[in-house]
PDB file of C-alpha atoms in Angstrom:
ATOM      1  CA  THR A 933     -24.465  29.542   6.947  1.00  0.00           C
ATOM      2  CA  GLN A 934     -22.699  31.047   3.969  1.00  0.00           C
ATOM      3  CA  LEU A 935     -23.076  29.252   0.661  1.00  0.00           C
ATOM      4  CA  LEU A 936     -21.260  29.782  -2.575  1.00  0.00           C
ATOM      5  CA  GLU A 937     -22.985  28.737  -5.778  1.00  0.00           C
ATOM      6  CA  GLN A 938     -20.699  28.103  -8.710  1.00  0.00           C
ATOM      7  CA  SER A 939     -21.867  27.445 -12.257  1.00  0.00           C
ATOM      8  CA  PRO A 940     -21.654  25.703 -14.562  1.00  0.00           C
ATOM      9  CA  GLN A 941     -20.337  22.530 -12.952  1.00  0.00           C
ATOM     10  CA  PHE A 942     -19.127  21.107 -16.245  1.00  0.00           C
ATOM     11  CA  LEU A 943     -18.016  22.779 -19.432  1.00  0.00           C
ATOM     12  CA  SER A 944     -16.751  21.069 -22.566  1.00  0.00           C
ATOM     13  CA  ILE A 945     -15.689  23.390 -25.364  1.00  0.00           C
ATOM     14  CA  GLN A 946     -13.518  23.567 -28.454  1.00  0.00           C
ATOM     15  CA  GLU A 947     -10.185  25.315 -28.559  1.00  0.00           C
ATOM     16  CA  GLY A 948     -10.594  29.012 -29.338  1.00  0.00           C
ATOM     17  CA  GLU A 949     -14.006  29.428 -27.718  1.00  0.00           C
ATOM     18  CA  ASN A 950     -14.713  31.843 -24.886  1.00  0.00           C
ATOM     19  CA  LEU A 951     -16.297  30.870 -21.583  1.00  0.00           C
ATOM     20  CA  THR A 952     -17.480  32.378 -18.321  1.00  0.00           C
ATOM     21  CA  VAL A 953     -17.752  30.795 -14.891  1.00  0.00           C
ATOM     22  CA  TYR A 954     -19.947  32.362 -12.234  1.00  0.00           C
ATOM     23  CA  CYS A 955     -19.784  32.406  -8.466  1.00  0.00           C
ATOM     24  CA  ASN A 956     -22.670  33.796  -6.389  1.00  0.00           C
ATOM     25  CA  SER A 957     -23.634  34.167  -2.765  1.00  0.00           C
ATOM     26  CA  SER A 958     -26.314  35.902  -0.734  1.00  0.00           C
ATOM     27  CA  SER A 959     -23.603  37.044   1.689  1.00  0.00           C
ATOM     28  CA  VAL A 960     -20.946  39.699   1.245  1.00  0.00           C
ATOM     29  CA  PHE A 961     -17.370  38.493   0.807  1.00  0.00           C
ATOM     30  CA  SER A 962     -14.455  40.211   2.481  1.00  0.00           C
ATOM     31  CA  SER A 963     -12.339  38.680  -0.282  1.00  0.00           C
ATOM     32  CA  LEU A 964     -12.705  36.060  -2.973  1.00  0.00           C
ATOM     33  CA  GLN A 965     -10.125  33.796  -4.468  1.00  0.00           C
ATOM     34  CA  TRP A 966     -10.077  31.801  -7.690  1.00  0.00           C
ATOM     35  CA  TYR A 967      -8.031  28.613  -7.789  1.00  0.00           C
ATOM     36  CA  ARG A 968      -7.218  26.058 -10.450  1.00  0.00           C
ATOM     37  CA  GLN A 969      -6.671  22.426  -9.554  1.00  0.00           C
ATOM     38  CA  GLU A 970      -5.126  19.659 -11.631  1.00  0.00           C
ATOM     39  CA  PRO A 971      -5.963  15.993 -10.880  1.00  0.00           C
ATOM     40  CA  GLY A 972      -4.006  14.682  -7.912  1.00  0.00           C
ATOM     41  CA  GLU A 973      -2.666  18.096  -6.959  1.00  0.00           C
ATOM     42  CA  GLY A 974      -3.598  20.900  -4.599  1.00  0.00           C
ATOM     43  CA  PRO A 975      -5.375  24.078  -5.751  1.00  0.00           C
ATOM     44  CA  VAL A 976      -3.158  26.804  -7.154  1.00  0.00           C
ATOM     45  CA  LEU A 977      -4.113  30.409  -6.512  1.00  0.00           C
ATOM     46  CA  LEU A 978      -4.969  32.403  -9.632  1.00  0.00           C
ATOM     47  CA  VAL A 979      -6.180  35.681  -8.158  1.00  0.00           C
ATOM     48  CA  THR A 980      -7.603  37.391  -5.085  1.00  0.00           C
ATOM     49  CA  VAL A 981     -10.236  40.139  -5.436  1.00  0.00           C
ATOM     50  CA  VAL A 982     -11.208  42.347  -2.544  1.00  0.00           C
ATOM     51  CA  THR A 983     -12.745  45.567  -3.883  1.00  0.00           C
ATOM     52  CA  GLY A 984     -16.296  45.786  -5.244  1.00  0.00           C
ATOM     53  CA  GLY A 985     -16.256  46.313  -9.011  1.00  0.00           C
ATOM     54  CA  GLU A 986     -12.656  45.198  -9.278  1.00  0.00           C
ATOM     55  CA  VAL A 987     -11.417  43.666 -12.534  1.00  0.00           C
ATOM     56  CA  LYS A 988      -8.160  41.741 -12.743  1.00  0.00           C
ATOM     57  CA  LYS A 989      -6.564  40.191 -15.787  1.00  0.00           C
ATOM     58  CA  LEU A 990      -4.165  37.290 -15.974  1.00  0.00           C
ATOM     59  CA  LYS A 991      -3.231  36.786 -19.632  1.00  0.00           C
ATOM     60  CA  ARG A 992      -6.434  35.399 -21.230  1.00  0.00           C
ATOM     61  CA  LEU A 993      -8.257  35.179 -17.894  1.00  0.00           C
ATOM     62  CA  THR A 994     -10.397  38.093 -16.665  1.00  0.00           C
ATOM     63  CA  PHE A 995     -11.754  38.125 -13.131  1.00  0.00           C
ATOM     64  CA  GLN A 996     -14.552  40.435 -12.005  1.00  0.00           C
ATOM     65  CA  PHE A 997     -15.835  41.132  -8.518  1.00  0.00           C
ATOM     66  CA  GLY A 998     -19.389  42.410  -8.251  1.00  0.00           C
ATOM     67  CA  ASP A 999     -20.063  45.899  -6.957  1.00  0.00           C
ATOM     68  CA  ALA A1000     -21.824  44.492  -3.893  1.00  0.00           C
ATOM     69  CA  ARG A1001     -19.067  41.913  -3.346  1.00  0.00           C
ATOM     70  CA  LYS A1002     -21.575  39.063  -3.483  1.00  0.00           C
ATOM     71  CA  ASP A1003     -20.619  37.624  -6.854  1.00  0.00           C
ATOM     72  CA  SER A1004     -17.651  37.074  -9.105  1.00  0.00           C
ATOM     73  CA  SER A1005     -16.931  35.766 -12.574  1.00  0.00           C
ATOM     74  CA  LEU A1006     -14.025  34.240 -14.433  1.00  0.00           C
ATOM     75  CA  HIS A1007     -13.904  34.768 -18.198  1.00  0.00           C
ATOM     76  CA  ILE A1008     -11.460  32.904 -20.407  1.00  0.00           C
ATOM     77  CA  THR A1009     -10.844  34.199 -23.902  1.00  0.00           C
ATOM     78  CA  ALA A1010      -9.791  31.867 -26.709  1.00  0.00           C
ATOM     79  CA  ALA A1011      -9.536  28.799 -24.488  1.00  0.00           C
ATOM     80  CA  GLN A1012      -6.676  26.397 -25.069  1.00  0.00           C
ATOM     81  CA  PRO A1013      -6.303  22.707 -24.148  1.00  0.00           C
ATOM     82  CA  GLY A1014      -3.854  23.777 -21.453  1.00  0.00           C
ATOM     83  CA  ASP A1015      -6.721  25.552 -19.683  1.00  0.00           C
ATOM     84  CA  THR A1016      -8.345  22.200 -18.929  1.00  0.00           C
ATOM     85  CA  GLY A1017      -8.811  21.655 -15.209  1.00  0.00           C
ATOM     86  CA  LEU A1018     -11.009  22.261 -12.190  1.00  0.00           C
ATOM     87  CA  TYR A1019     -11.670  25.916 -11.401  1.00  0.00           C
ATOM     88  CA  LEU A1020     -12.703  26.745  -7.861  1.00  0.00           C
ATOM     89  CA  CYS A1021     -13.986  29.970  -6.397  1.00  0.00           C
ATOM     90  CA  ALA A1022     -13.632  30.420  -2.668  1.00  0.00           C
ATOM     91  CA  GLY A1023     -14.778  33.269  -0.487  1.00  0.00           C
ATOM     92  CA  MET A1024     -13.799  34.650   2.875  1.00  0.00           C
ATOM     93  CA  PHE A1025     -16.487  36.293   4.953  1.00  0.00           C
ATOM     94  CA  SER A1026     -16.124  38.899   7.655  1.00  0.00           C
ATOM     95  CA  GLY A1027     -16.068  37.177  11.012  1.00  0.00           C
ATOM     96  CA  GLY A1028     -15.294  33.875   9.325  1.00  0.00           C
ATOM     97  CA  TYR A1029     -11.908  33.427  10.997  1.00  0.00           C
ATOM     98  CA  ASN A1030     -10.146  33.400   7.602  1.00  0.00           C
ATOM     99  CA  LYS A1031     -11.972  30.226   6.608  1.00  0.00           C
ATOM    100  CA  LEU A1032     -12.627  29.722   2.920  1.00  0.00           C
ATOM    101  CA  ILE A1033     -16.020  28.628   1.684  1.00  0.00           C
ATOM    102  CA  PHE A1034     -15.598  26.800  -1.606  1.00  0.00           C
ATOM    103  CA  GLY A1035     -17.933  26.612  -4.550  1.00  0.00           C
ATOM    104  CA  ALA A1036     -18.662  23.223  -6.083  1.00  0.00           C
ATOM    105  CA  GLY A1037     -16.104  23.817  -8.816  1.00  0.00           C
ATOM    106  CA  THR A1038     -16.263  23.994 -12.597  1.00  0.00           C
ATOM    107  CA  ARG A1039     -14.663  21.164 -14.498  1.00  0.00           C
ATOM    108  CA  LEU A1040     -13.445  22.568 -17.808  1.00  0.00           C
ATOM    109  CA  ALA A1041     -12.390  20.463 -20.779  1.00  0.00           C
ATOM    110  CA  VAL A1042     -10.972  22.224 -23.824  1.00  0.00           C
ATOM    111  CA  HIS A1043     -10.694  20.015 -26.886  1.00  0.00           C
ATOM    112  CA  PRO A1044      -8.192  20.666 -29.674  1.00  0.00           C
TER     113      PRO A1044
ATOM    114  CA  GLY B1458       7.151  32.487  -2.585  1.00  0.00           C
ATOM    115  CA  ALA B1459       4.300  31.079  -0.468  1.00  0.00           C
ATOM    116  CA  VAL B1460       5.136  27.411  -0.966  1.00  0.00           C
ATOM    117  CA  VAL B1461       3.403  24.734   1.073  1.00  0.00           C
ATOM    118  CA  SER B1462       4.535  21.115   1.097  1.00  0.00           C
ATOM    119  CA  GLN B1463       2.863  17.925   2.285  1.00  0.00           C
ATOM    120  CA  HIS B1464       4.336  14.597   3.174  1.00  0.00           C
ATOM    121  CA  PRO B1465       3.728  11.913   2.200  1.00  0.00           C
ATOM    122  CA  SER B1466       2.154  12.526  -1.184  1.00  0.00           C
ATOM    123  CA  TRP B1467       0.442   9.166  -1.017  1.00  0.00           C
ATOM    124  CA  VAL B1468       0.084   6.435   1.594  1.00  0.00           C
ATOM    125  CA  ILE B1469      -1.524   3.011   1.739  1.00  0.00           C
ATOM    126  CA  CYS B1470      -2.268   1.516   5.132  1.00  0.00           C
ATOM    127  CA  LYS B1471      -4.164  -1.336   6.706  1.00  0.00           C
ATOM    128  CA  SER B1472      -7.481  -0.829   8.431  1.00  0.00           C
ATOM    129  CA  GLY B1473      -7.030  -0.038  12.126  1.00  0.00           C
ATOM    130  CA  THR B1474      -3.640   1.627  11.810  1.00  0.00           C
ATOM    131  CA  SER B1475      -2.870   5.324  12.235  1.00  0.00           C
ATOM    132  CA  VAL B1476      -1.401   7.593   9.587  1.00  0.00           C
ATOM    133  CA  LYS B1477       0.319  10.945  10.065  1.00  0.00           C
ATOM    134  CA  ILE B1478       0.361  13.624   7.364  1.00  0.00           C
ATOM    135  CA  GLU B1479       2.665  16.642   7.598  1.00  0.00           C
ATOM    136  CA  CYS B1480       2.012  20.101   6.219  1.00  0.00           C
ATOM    137  CA  ARG B1481       4.852  22.631   6.057  1.00  0.00           C
ATOM    138  CA  SER B1482       5.014  26.254   4.984  1.00  0.00           C
ATOM    139  CA  LEU B1483       8.456  26.439   3.391  1.00  0.00           C
ATOM    140  CA  ASP B1484       9.115  30.146   3.003  1.00  0.00           C
ATOM    141  CA  PHE B1485       6.769  31.848   5.427  1.00  0.00           C
ATOM    142  CA  GLN B1486       5.421  31.423   8.903  1.00  0.00           C
ATOM    143  CA  ALA B1487       1.801  30.464   9.371  1.00  0.00           C
ATOM    144  CA  THR B1488       0.027  30.758  12.687  1.00  0.00           C
ATOM    145  CA  THR B1489      -3.037  29.309  11.010  1.00  0.00           C
ATOM    146  CA  MET B1490      -3.272  26.285   8.765  1.00  0.00           C
ATOM    147  CA  PHE B1491      -6.299  24.438   7.485  1.00  0.00           C
ATOM    148  CA  TRP B1492      -7.036  20.812   6.672  1.00  0.00           C
ATOM    149  CA  TYR B1493      -9.414  19.826   3.894  1.00  0.00           C
ATOM    150  CA  ARG B1494     -10.748  16.605   2.503  1.00  0.00           C
ATOM    151  CA  GLN B1495     -11.686  16.115  -1.120  1.00  0.00           C
ATOM    152  CA  PHE B1496     -13.652  13.212  -2.570  1.00  0.00           C
ATOM    153  CA  PRO B1497     -13.398  12.324  -6.273  1.00  0.00           C
ATOM    154  CA  LYS B1498     -15.084  14.801  -8.584  1.00  0.00           C
ATOM    155  CA  GLN B1499     -16.009  17.039  -5.645  1.00  0.00           C
ATOM    156  CA  SER B1500     -14.890  20.318  -4.170  1.00  0.00           C
ATOM    157  CA  LEU B1501     -12.855  20.803  -1.004  1.00  0.00           C
ATOM    158  CA  MET B1502     -14.491  20.303   2.364  1.00  0.00           C
ATOM    159  CA  LEU B1503     -12.944  22.050   5.367  1.00  0.00           C
ATOM    160  CA  MET B1504     -12.229  19.660   8.221  1.00  0.00           C
ATOM    161  CA  ALA B1505     -10.497  21.845  10.779  1.00  0.00           C
ATOM    162  CA  THR B1506      -8.551  25.003  11.479  1.00  0.00           C
ATOM    163  CA  SER B1507      -5.123  24.464  13.000  1.00  0.00           C
ATOM    164  CA  ASN B1508      -3.763  27.238  15.216  1.00  0.00           C
ATOM    165  CA  GLU B1509      -0.146  27.312  16.368  1.00  0.00           C
ATOM    166  CA  GLY B1510       0.099  26.802  20.094  1.00  0.00           C
ATOM    167  CA  SER B1511      -3.576  26.100  20.670  1.00  0.00           C
ATOM    168  CA  LYS B1512      -6.208  23.482  20.029  1.00  0.00           C
ATOM    169  CA  ALA B1513      -7.577  22.972  16.554  1.00  0.00           C
ATOM    170  CA  THR B1514     -11.110  24.010  15.728  1.00  0.00           C
ATOM    171  CA  TYR B1515     -13.104  21.288  14.007  1.00  0.00           C
ATOM    172  CA  GLU B1516     -15.987  21.716  11.609  1.00  0.00           C
ATOM    173  CA  GLN B1517     -19.334  20.224  12.436  1.00  0.00           C
ATOM    174  CA  GLY B1518     -19.423  16.501  11.845  1.00  0.00           C
ATOM    175  CA  VAL B1519     -15.647  15.993  11.955  1.00  0.00           C
ATOM    176  CA  GLU B1520     -14.522  13.699  14.781  1.00  0.00           C
ATOM    177  CA  LYS B1521     -11.697  15.378  16.663  1.00  0.00           C
ATOM    178  CA  ASP B1522     -10.611  12.111  18.301  1.00  0.00           C
ATOM    179  CA  LYS B1523     -10.266  10.473  14.921  1.00  0.00           C
ATOM    180  CA  PHE B1524      -8.491  13.310  13.132  1.00  0.00           C
ATOM    181  CA  LEU B1525      -5.838  14.583  15.523  1.00  0.00           C
ATOM    182  CA  ILE B1526      -4.241  17.890  14.619  1.00  0.00           C
ATOM    183  CA  ASN B1527      -1.044  19.283  16.103  1.00  0.00           C
ATOM    184  CA  HIS B1528       0.340  22.676  15.093  1.00  0.00           C
ATOM    185  CA  ALA B1529       3.656  22.477  16.911  1.00  0.00           C
ATOM    186  CA  SER B1530       5.489  25.300  15.182  1.00  0.00           C
ATOM    187  CA  LEU B1531       4.876  28.251  12.883  1.00  0.00           C
ATOM    188  CA  THR B1532       5.785  26.135   9.854  1.00  0.00           C
ATOM    189  CA  LEU B1533       4.403  22.698  10.658  1.00  0.00           C
ATOM    190  CA  SER B1534       0.967  21.206  11.218  1.00  0.00           C
ATOM    191  CA  THR B1535       0.252  17.493  11.332  1.00  0.00           C
ATOM    192  CA  LEU B1536      -2.939  15.535  10.794  1.00  0.00           C
ATOM    193  CA  THR B1537      -3.114  12.031  12.242  1.00  0.00           C
ATOM    194  CA  VAL B1538      -5.884   9.756  11.074  1.00  0.00           C
ATOM    195  CA  THR B1539      -6.319   7.327  13.947  1.00  0.00           C
ATOM    196  CA  SER B1540      -7.673   3.798  13.563  1.00  0.00           C
ATOM    197  CA  ALA B1541      -8.166   4.356   9.866  1.00  0.00           C
ATOM    198  CA  HIS B1542     -10.959   2.599   8.012  1.00  0.00           C
ATOM    199  CA  PRO B1543     -11.649   2.270   4.281  1.00  0.00           C
ATOM    200  CA  GLU B1544     -14.180   5.103   4.442  1.00  0.00           C
ATOM    201  CA  ASP B1545     -11.338   7.416   5.500  1.00  0.00           C
ATOM    202  CA  SER B1546      -9.709   6.917   2.108  1.00  0.00           C
ATOM    203  CA  SER B1547      -9.605  10.300   0.463  1.00  0.00           C
ATOM    204  CA  PHE B1548      -7.429  13.151  -0.773  1.00  0.00           C
ATOM    205  CA  TYR B1549      -6.315  15.296   2.155  1.00  0.00           C
ATOM    206  CA  ILE B1550      -5.110  18.817   1.431  1.00  0.00           C
ATOM    207  CA  CYS B1551      -3.679  21.388   3.799  1.00  0.00           C
ATOM    208  CA  SER B1552      -3.326  25.128   3.381  1.00  0.00           C
ATOM    209  CA  ALA B1553      -1.354  27.787   5.211  1.00  0.00           C
ATOM    210  CA  LEU B1554      -2.617  31.304   5.776  1.00  0.00           C
ATOM    211  CA  LEU B1555      -0.362  34.116   4.638  1.00  0.00           C
ATOM    212  CA  GLY B1556      -1.300  37.476   6.083  1.00  0.00           C
ATOM    213  CA  GLY B1557      -0.593  40.765   4.413  1.00  0.00           C
ATOM    214  CA  LEU B1558      -2.639  43.334   2.569  1.00  0.00           C
ATOM    215  CA  TRP B1559      -5.267  40.620   2.546  1.00  0.00           C
ATOM    216  CA  ASP B1560      -5.168  37.112   3.963  1.00  0.00           C
ATOM    217  CA  THR B1561      -4.670  34.334   1.446  1.00  0.00           C
ATOM    218  CA  GLN B1562      -4.553  30.569   1.796  1.00  0.00           C
ATOM    219  CA  TYR B1563      -1.833  28.720  -0.080  1.00  0.00           C
ATOM    220  CA  PHE B1564      -2.380  25.031  -0.599  1.00  0.00           C
ATOM    221  CA  GLY B1565      -0.158  22.009  -0.375  1.00  0.00           C
ATOM    222  CA  PRO B1566      -0.069  19.376  -3.122  1.00  0.00           C
ATOM    223  CA  GLY B1567      -2.288  16.969  -1.199  1.00  0.00           C
ATOM    224  CA  THR B1568      -1.930  13.471   0.247  1.00  0.00           C
ATOM    225  CA  ARG B1569      -3.763  10.512  -1.218  1.00  0.00           C
ATOM    226  CA  LEU B1570      -4.726   8.105   1.589  1.00  0.00           C
ATOM    227  CA  THR B1571      -5.909   4.602   0.769  1.00  0.00           C
ATOM    228  CA  VAL B1572      -7.023   2.367   3.619  1.00  0.00           C
ATOM    229  CA  LEU B1573      -7.249  -1.323   2.788  1.00  0.00           C
TER     230      LEU B1573
END
């Protein structure tokens, strides 16, 4: 059974601070996605990483995929109140029939 | 692109009745769709994989006779909660798989079900 550990589960910071969210597994991902979810809405895709060591940037968000494709991180620079939400990492595993295994999520609150 | 819709967005029903939720991929065809359930303050839990033209595959612990899934076309999957009870109240979210360079799931906006 593949498990995805995501940390921290909660993060409350002031506007302008930096933060990092981590996603780890003992299994190798074929791909990993990061989503953001607002209350009462479905998850919205932020990025997909597939290559070990890959780094992708989306404005103030930086996504890294570990060399061994077992871990990933999301770094937000100079967080803003608009970044508040639930961040979810989700991985696909080879032979997993395109199913996504979700982490527990990180609930981020950015205070002005 | 890659827009997925769900209908209804919220529904309230009486205990013992059945409720149907629709999931549509609006601008792409999806041979595979997925149904998730999400409890408050928790992550998404996969219920079943819906395959066009074949039977759905249910995750362990999910009652297939209670949660009926029909993937009748390449753009539509439906989830019917039969004989709903208050414990079935939850946020149900579907996703559609878009193939390409790599396969990606795109999610619908969710359906809030409340069973009285």
